[in-house]
Amino acid sequence: MSQTSEPTATGADALRRQLAAAGQEHLLTYWEQLDDQHRSLLERQLAAIEWKRIPALVAEYVLKKPQLAGEGSIEPARCYRADGSNWDKAAYKAKGAGLIGAGRVAAFTVAGGQGSRLGYEGPKGCFPGAAVSNKPLFACLAEWIAAAQSRYCRDTHCAIPWYIMTSPLNHAATVRFFKENGYFGLKKHDVMFFTQGVMPSFDMETGKVLLDQTHMPAVSPDGHGGSIKALADSGALADMTRRGVEHLSYTQIDNPLVRVIDPAFIGLHAFAPDSSGEMSSKMCPKAGPDEKVGVICKVDGKTAVVEYSDMPAELSGAVGSDGRLKFEAGNIAVHVIGVKFLQKLALGGADGGIALPYHRAEKKVPFVDLATGQRVEPQKNNAVKLELFVFDALPLAEKSIVLETERVEEFAPIKNAEGADSPESCRRIQTRRAAKWLAAVGKGNLVPVRPDGEPDCTLELSPLHAMEADDLRPKTIKPIARGDEVIL
Ligand code: UTP
């Protein structure tokens, strides 16, 4: 027997028992026909799944649709206003800057998604993000971290460590990309990668896990909420504790405009009297009642995100005495999360962790038909995928604050190949923000404008040059011609 086949055979017996107990033994249908390499691949992938939890998940989420959330009392969330009208922005910014300078803050980016709507093959972070130079999304975020480090850690020489969550499906490509690009100017030992878990895809009718190939179950990353367990399991939380990091600035990889490290937000999160320093959120006012975005609300007195599909229509459309939507707080997936809170969530429950609920999505998932052995590309939804969402941790925080931000200032996600939230809309918003900042420092006349008020050019502004409008004041900028593409 070869070196690999003996442990495989032993492991396979244990695995077969686990699968049988979970009603999923069919995953070994082709075992006898597989060569050693494919057997060990299948065994490794199956071993990564917690089979003892699967029957309950199938019963609760796959074979029936779980009850909609948001049954409790839903109230609008109180928000700190973007213009600082109801809080002392300068004071909180100074407090947040102090924490960053003392090395208490790290950046955390979730980059394990599959980017299926965008239809891009590689990790989404490798996709072009900057409006003119086409620098990748990873570079856009890295530049913000480098800029924040040189601004807030100048005297202390502290680092802002960057934790990046990948998935088993894109980990190697992500790490390779960083190596090839010299970690985008950051120090290698301050950039940490770790992988999230995966969840199998289930046949919608039977609850059986699908085989993608004879030696491979159909799996996908377990959602950005999988980050909580992955942060603990990977040792990232322990690394933070060792470094003295107390707060994580959570952002997603697909938004190149995001303020990866925002001292005012961090200051509010850590010091506002109505924050427990556990988990805070930024919101953008919804563009209208029908915008398909989760809304940050108070549900039974706790801050929570209610998904747009779960929001009663009469609440979505309700307008307050100030003329604003009452439930306006669109969730833009920007949070600050306390490291102690993450430790409590990851390690504090009866079975070692506090379980977040799964979200069910019906999808088309190719599979091997066990009756024929043929691979089938389904034409309609045939499968259920289960994902965890990070915002489901919000109600577990004792007190959680919400900070408003303007869409043009920091929300230009790239989700789709075309239309809303596409590379094109992202370029437009980047341009608008640069034009807005130029106008704010009296340089608006340099930007050509179309009759509809849109800048008649494409502008790119690296955080290494300006992290806010004021940074543009001392810069000399040449007038921009109509249709020009300019890196400011
Ligand atoms: P999305 O929900 O937009 O998903 O992720 P996606 O995978 O990027 O794209 P689609 O839905 O397949 O088109 C929002 C953020 O959460 C991360 C993504 O990488 C992105 O930064 N994410 C999502 C994870 O890190 N892991 C996941 O399992 C899902």
XYZ file of C-alpha atoms and ligand atoms in Angstrom:
517
model
C 0.000 0.000 0.000
C 1.229 3.499 -0.783
C 1.979 5.968 1.987
C -1.177 7.936 1.281
C -3.650 5.111 0.855
C -3.346 3.595 4.337
C -4.386 6.643 6.390
C -6.973 7.367 3.714
C -8.581 3.976 4.220
C -8.641 4.382 8.008
C -9.903 7.946 7.777
C -12.478 6.897 5.243
C -14.060 4.433 7.659
C -14.512 7.121 10.295
C -15.751 9.520 7.650
C -18.223 6.961 6.295
C -19.661 6.539 9.798
C -19.973 10.317 10.255
C -21.595 10.714 6.847
C -23.988 7.843 7.472
C -25.027 9.389 10.795
C -25.692 12.659 8.960
C -27.656 10.928 6.163
C -24.998 11.926 3.599
C -23.222 8.635 2.841
C -24.003 9.051 -0.877
C -20.983 11.410 -1.040
C -18.783 8.283 -1.098
C -20.684 6.723 -4.034
C -17.604 6.882 -6.293
C -15.019 6.067 -3.603
C -14.077 2.666 -4.994
C -13.517 4.123 -8.470
C -11.284 7.005 -7.379
C -7.494 6.917 -7.490
C -5.489 7.637 -4.325
C -5.053 11.310 -5.139
C -8.756 11.917 -5.697
C -9.693 9.880 -2.633
C -7.483 11.955 -0.397
C -8.832 15.157 -1.968
C -12.401 14.061 -1.303
C -11.537 12.941 2.205
C -9.867 16.262 3.026
C -12.789 18.295 1.777
C -15.366 16.198 3.578
C -13.333 16.293 6.786
C -13.544 20.113 6.753
C -17.316 19.973 7.294
C -18.891 19.571 10.739
C -21.198 16.681 9.861
C -22.825 16.417 13.266
C -24.471 19.835 12.719
C -25.730 19.043 9.224
C -28.989 17.117 9.952
C -30.322 19.965 12.122
C -29.354 22.578 9.499
C -31.022 20.552 6.738
C -34.209 20.275 8.791
C -34.234 23.931 9.798
C -33.022 25.726 6.667
C -33.080 23.442 3.635
C -36.246 21.391 3.751
C -38.260 24.352 5.008
C -37.854 28.091 4.720
C -37.019 29.564 8.101
C -39.340 32.151 9.661
C -38.650 35.703 8.549
C -36.671 37.741 11.028
C -37.908 41.021 12.447
C -40.936 39.800 14.322
C -40.177 41.987 17.328
C -40.779 45.718 17.651
C -38.879 47.644 14.963
C -37.789 51.219 15.688
C -35.433 53.498 13.758
C -31.831 53.448 15.004
C -30.440 56.680 16.420
C -27.614 57.923 14.197
C -24.637 60.165 14.682
C -24.935 62.604 11.790
C -22.314 62.813 9.046
C -22.006 66.597 9.457
C -21.239 66.278 13.185
C -24.369 68.266 14.077
C -25.234 65.987 17.014
C -21.727 65.068 18.239
C -18.297 66.594 18.659
C -16.593 65.194 15.573
C -13.194 66.815 16.167
C -12.993 65.508 19.736
C -13.900 61.920 18.780
C -11.564 62.049 15.788
C -8.701 63.009 18.101
C -9.570 60.153 20.486
C -9.736 57.657 17.607
C -6.431 58.944 16.197
C -4.910 58.354 19.639
C -5.992 54.704 19.573
C -4.611 54.205 16.066
C -1.317 55.851 17.021
C -1.060 53.604 20.062
C -1.336 50.481 17.896
C -4.761 49.539 19.265
C -6.480 49.349 15.871
C -6.153 46.869 13.014
C -7.793 46.736 9.603
C -9.868 43.695 8.744
C -11.034 42.973 5.202
C -13.303 40.141 4.218
C -12.222 38.931 0.795
C -13.420 35.341 0.728
C -16.471 35.882 -1.480
C -16.859 34.329 -4.905
C -17.786 37.509 -6.782
C -20.211 35.508 -8.878
C -22.323 38.517 -9.896
C -19.238 40.295 -11.223
C -18.242 37.156 -13.102
C -14.521 37.661 -12.418
C -12.402 34.528 -12.262
C -9.765 35.486 -9.686
C -10.112 36.841 -6.133
C -12.206 40.026 -6.272
C -9.401 41.989 -4.619
C -7.332 41.535 -7.806
C -10.051 43.232 -9.871
C -9.277 46.797 -11.058
C -10.661 49.286 -8.545
C -9.056 52.700 -9.115
C -10.890 54.897 -11.627
C -8.002 55.761 -13.961
C -4.933 53.666 -13.113
C -7.004 50.497 -12.716
C -5.030 49.633 -9.597
C -6.532 46.506 -8.019
C -9.003 46.718 -5.143
C -6.393 45.289 -2.760
C -4.065 48.195 -3.659
C -6.814 50.767 -3.043
C -7.322 49.485 0.502
C -3.591 49.030 1.129
C -2.947 52.663 0.194
C -5.502 53.825 2.740
C -3.776 51.771 5.434
C -0.353 53.130 4.434
C -1.707 56.692 4.464
C -3.371 56.218 7.866
C -0.183 54.716 9.242
C 1.956 57.626 8.157
C -0.609 60.146 9.429
C -1.608 58.697 12.803
C 1.438 56.598 13.732
C 4.122 59.093 12.671
C 5.378 59.711 16.197
C 4.749 56.294 17.683
C 5.991 54.147 14.768
C 3.172 51.699 15.505
C 1.801 49.588 12.694
C -1.768 49.160 11.564
C -1.871 45.387 11.044
C -4.102 44.175 8.221
C -6.022 40.897 8.572
C -7.450 39.561 5.323
C -9.973 36.749 5.231
C -9.830 34.529 2.167
C -11.671 31.303 1.405
C -10.133 27.907 0.630
C -11.166 28.633 -2.970
C -9.148 31.857 -3.381
C -6.517 31.759 -0.616
C -3.494 30.665 -2.649
C -4.242 33.132 -5.469
C -4.665 35.978 -2.966
C -1.414 35.319 -1.127
C 0.415 34.957 -4.455
C -0.990 38.298 -5.631
C 0.297 40.067 -2.525
C 3.744 38.492 -2.915
C 3.916 39.447 -6.586
C 2.970 43.032 -5.718
C 5.377 43.456 -2.803
C 2.486 43.631 -0.311
C 1.566 46.956 -1.902
C 4.267 48.727 0.085
C 3.132 47.415 3.479
C 5.393 45.332 5.712
C 4.891 41.625 5.045
C 4.690 40.763 8.751
C 1.847 43.246 9.234
C -0.370 41.578 6.609
C -2.039 38.376 7.800
C -4.171 36.057 5.704
C -6.501 33.406 7.032
C -9.190 31.277 5.452
C -12.856 31.043 6.325
C -14.845 27.834 6.406
C -17.054 26.375 3.695
C -20.608 25.065 3.683
C -21.880 22.370 1.350
C -24.653 23.070 -1.160
C -27.780 20.986 -0.598
C -30.290 19.563 -3.049
C -33.371 21.713 -2.479
C -35.808 18.787 -2.497
C -33.916 16.119 -0.567
C -31.426 17.980 1.621
C -28.631 15.755 0.268
C -25.263 17.457 -0.219
C -24.457 17.734 -3.923
C -21.299 16.338 -5.489
C -19.680 18.890 -7.772
C -17.479 16.147 -9.191
C -17.116 12.521 -8.265
C -14.226 13.436 -5.947
C -15.528 16.815 -4.788
C -18.546 17.967 -2.802
C -20.218 21.198 -3.945
C -19.124 23.778 -1.373
C -18.961 27.549 -1.081
C -17.569 29.960 1.520
C -19.739 30.164 4.642
C -20.456 33.905 4.358
C -18.733 36.980 5.832
C -20.236 35.976 9.185
C -17.917 32.971 9.016
C -15.191 35.475 9.859
C -15.932 35.326 13.581
C -15.086 31.645 13.912
C -12.275 31.916 11.367
C -10.634 34.801 13.242
C -10.506 32.619 16.352
C -9.634 29.283 14.713
C -6.839 30.764 12.600
C -5.052 32.340 15.547
C -5.732 35.856 14.236
C -7.461 36.873 17.485
C -4.512 35.554 19.467
C -2.161 37.525 17.214
C -4.188 40.689 17.880
C -4.005 40.129 21.612
C -0.252 39.659 21.364
C 0.059 42.918 19.423
C -2.217 44.833 21.791
C -4.910 45.387 19.141
C -8.291 46.163 20.736
C -10.480 47.181 17.786
C -10.894 45.886 14.251
C -11.988 48.172 11.461
C -14.117 45.858 9.300
C -14.523 46.562 5.574
C -15.324 44.565 2.485
C -12.973 44.166 -0.441
C -15.350 45.435 -3.104
C -15.558 49.103 -2.044
C -12.432 51.044 -3.105
C -13.817 54.290 -1.659
C -14.096 52.981 1.881
C -12.220 54.754 4.691
C -10.447 51.626 5.817
C -9.347 53.346 9.017
C -11.550 56.247 10.145
C -10.451 57.894 13.405
C -13.789 59.649 14.029
C -15.728 56.382 13.682
C -13.201 54.485 15.797
C -13.362 57.227 18.439
C -17.165 57.051 18.610
C -17.112 53.271 18.773
C -14.582 53.229 21.605
C -15.680 56.252 23.640
C -19.300 57.297 22.930
C -21.421 56.876 26.088
C -24.026 54.856 24.186
C -21.444 52.417 22.758
C -20.212 49.336 24.592
C -17.181 49.282 22.279
C -18.336 45.908 20.983
C -19.672 46.500 17.477
C -20.536 49.736 15.644
C -21.815 50.432 12.145
C -21.766 53.066 9.433
C -24.877 53.727 7.407
C -25.804 55.622 4.247
C -29.275 57.136 4.016
C -31.296 55.007 1.603
C -31.711 56.496 -1.879
C -35.474 55.823 -1.584
C -37.935 53.506 0.158
C -37.398 50.769 -2.453
C -33.611 50.602 -2.407
C -32.702 46.967 -1.879
C -30.420 47.316 1.091
C -30.602 46.026 4.662
C -31.665 48.677 7.170
C -30.005 49.228 10.535
C -32.835 49.457 13.078
C -33.577 48.802 16.714
C -35.307 45.423 16.986
C -36.656 44.789 20.477
C -34.327 47.510 21.686
C -31.205 45.989 20.128
C -29.359 47.335 17.083
C -29.904 44.930 14.195
C -30.006 44.818 10.417
C -33.397 44.010 8.908
C -33.024 42.731 5.355
C -34.997 44.662 2.750
C -37.131 41.629 1.973
C -38.110 41.321 5.663
C -38.946 45.006 6.135
C -42.709 45.675 6.242
C -43.588 48.018 3.331
C -45.357 50.497 5.602
C -42.138 50.932 7.567
C -39.912 51.230 4.482
C -41.997 54.129 3.195
C -42.616 55.894 6.544
C -41.411 59.506 6.607
C -40.563 61.466 9.784
C -41.410 65.085 10.656
C -37.999 66.123 9.248
C -39.003 64.776 5.818
C -36.461 61.930 5.952
C -37.301 58.252 5.708
C -37.769 57.010 9.271
C -35.940 53.789 8.405
C -33.229 55.370 6.301
C -30.113 53.713 7.722
C -28.872 51.585 4.805
C -26.255 49.071 5.925
C -23.003 49.568 3.976
C -21.081 46.785 5.743
C -18.575 49.029 7.489
C -18.109 48.245 11.175
C -15.688 48.593 14.035
C -15.611 45.471 16.183
C -13.983 45.043 19.588
C -11.492 42.191 19.874
C -12.920 41.202 23.277
C -16.393 41.011 21.724
C -15.053 38.732 18.982
C -13.439 36.523 21.610
C -16.728 36.333 23.466
C -18.621 35.427 20.282
C -16.078 32.893 19.085
C -15.360 31.192 22.358
C -18.058 32.151 24.800
C -21.056 29.912 24.000
C -22.032 26.608 25.578
C -20.500 24.621 22.702
C -17.522 26.916 22.390
C -19.100 29.664 20.296
C -22.217 31.777 19.952
C -24.093 30.584 16.886
C -25.235 33.164 14.337
C -28.292 32.249 12.272
C -27.833 30.956 8.720
C -29.313 32.722 5.713
C -30.776 30.553 3.006
C -30.278 31.265 -0.707
C -31.685 29.220 -3.570
C -29.132 28.893 -6.398
C -28.284 26.965 -9.535
C -25.494 24.581 -8.544
C -24.012 22.084 -11.043
C -23.910 18.518 -9.704
C -23.137 14.897 -10.522
C -26.386 12.972 -11.057
C -25.851 9.794 -9.029
C -28.262 7.840 -11.230
C -26.293 8.451 -14.435
C -22.880 9.609 -13.266
C -23.270 12.629 -15.566
C -22.575 16.227 -14.492
C -25.683 18.403 -14.807
C -25.795 22.194 -15.325
C -29.240 23.041 -13.941
C -31.416 25.613 -15.734
C -33.331 26.593 -12.603
C -32.562 26.796 -8.909
C -31.888 23.301 -7.616
C -29.864 23.935 -4.493
C -29.787 25.723 -1.175
C -26.663 27.491 0.023
C -26.320 28.596 3.627
C -24.355 31.669 4.684
C -23.607 33.526 7.911
C -23.765 37.337 7.908
C -21.489 39.407 10.121
C -24.206 41.955 10.937
C -26.109 39.258 12.835
C -23.584 39.842 15.616
C -24.920 43.393 16.142
C -27.829 42.494 18.462
C -25.391 40.547 20.627
C -23.609 43.771 21.526
C -24.816 45.455 24.679
C -24.909 48.964 23.168
C -24.104 49.694 19.561
C -23.811 53.045 17.769
C -24.523 53.989 14.147
C -22.657 56.704 12.250
C -24.107 58.260 9.120
C -21.884 58.762 6.098
C -22.532 60.224 2.681
C -22.675 57.760 -0.181
C -20.341 59.848 -2.348
C -17.818 59.918 0.474
C -17.350 56.214 0.957
C -19.703 53.830 -0.722
C -18.993 52.694 -4.286
C -19.126 48.891 -4.198
C -18.345 46.767 -7.242
C -20.856 43.919 -7.224
C -22.152 43.599 -10.789
C -20.513 43.658 -14.227
C -22.854 46.434 -15.400
C -25.459 48.895 -14.127
C -25.807 49.685 -10.427
C -22.801 48.839 -8.238
C -20.599 48.118 -11.245
C -17.040 49.156 -12.194
C -18.587 52.033 -14.173
C -20.745 53.353 -11.301
C -17.731 52.996 -9.000
C -15.591 55.154 -11.340
C -18.354 57.770 -11.424
C -18.614 57.937 -7.638
C -14.818 58.163 -7.267
C -14.873 61.060 -9.720
C -17.716 62.779 -7.880
C -15.909 62.502 -4.572
C -12.684 63.956 -5.980
C -14.663 66.803 -7.608
C -16.534 67.428 -4.343
C -13.272 67.638 -2.395
C -11.777 70.019 -4.956
C -14.879 72.221 -4.690
C -14.646 72.158 -0.879
C -11.177 73.755 -1.022
C -12.102 76.349 -3.647
C -10.731 74.445 -6.663
C -14.086 73.400 -8.122
C -13.547 75.638 -11.159
C -10.789 73.274 -12.361
C -13.319 70.481 -13.004
C -15.374 70.552 -16.240
C -19.065 69.949 -15.559
C -21.837 68.548 -17.761
C -25.255 70.253 -17.978
C -26.636 67.678 -15.516
C -24.006 68.681 -12.946
C -21.858 65.554 -13.315
C -18.079 66.066 -13.683
C -17.222 65.777 -17.389
C -14.028 63.799 -16.744
C -12.771 60.792 -14.767
C -10.786 61.481 -11.612
C -8.714 59.257 -9.374
C -7.411 60.355 -6.019
C -5.178 58.075 -3.977
C -5.431 58.280 -0.179
C -1.638 58.674 -0.279
C -2.351 62.157 -1.695
C -5.547 63.043 0.145
C -7.564 61.303 2.840
C -9.979 64.219 3.102
C -10.780 67.422 1.238
C -8.461 69.608 3.303
C -5.435 67.627 2.150
C -6.002 69.039 -1.347
C -5.687 72.659 -0.190
C -1.905 72.966 -0.598
C -1.753 70.939 -3.831
C -1.301 72.534 -7.218
C -3.783 71.074 -9.658
C -3.912 71.904 -13.352
C -7.281 72.657 -14.986
C -8.880 69.459 -16.267
C -10.095 69.239 -19.879
C -13.469 67.785 -20.829
C -13.325 63.994 -21.136
C -9.882 63.787 -19.513
C -8.875 60.915 -17.263
C -6.708 62.341 -14.507
C -4.858 60.955 -11.506
C -4.815 63.928 -9.129
P -20.986 39.742 -1.271
O -22.140 39.424 -0.435
O -21.129 40.900 -2.172
O -20.564 38.445 -2.048
O -19.743 39.941 -0.337
P -19.448 38.171 -3.130
O -19.091 36.750 -2.904
O -18.310 39.132 -3.120
O -20.177 38.344 -4.515
P -21.373 37.474 -5.142
O -22.504 37.550 -4.170
O -20.858 36.071 -5.334
O -21.640 38.163 -6.427
C -19.511 41.093 0.387
C -18.135 40.980 0.996
O -18.058 39.859 1.840
C -16.998 39.015 1.429
C -16.754 39.335 -0.021
O -15.453 38.973 -0.395
C -17.011 40.830 -0.020
O -15.891 41.523 0.481
N -17.419 37.613 1.634
C -18.616 37.177 1.178
C -16.550 36.766 2.262
O -15.434 37.164 2.662
N -16.930 35.468 2.420
C -18.114 34.999 2.003
O -18.393 33.796 2.205
C -18.984 35.883 1.360
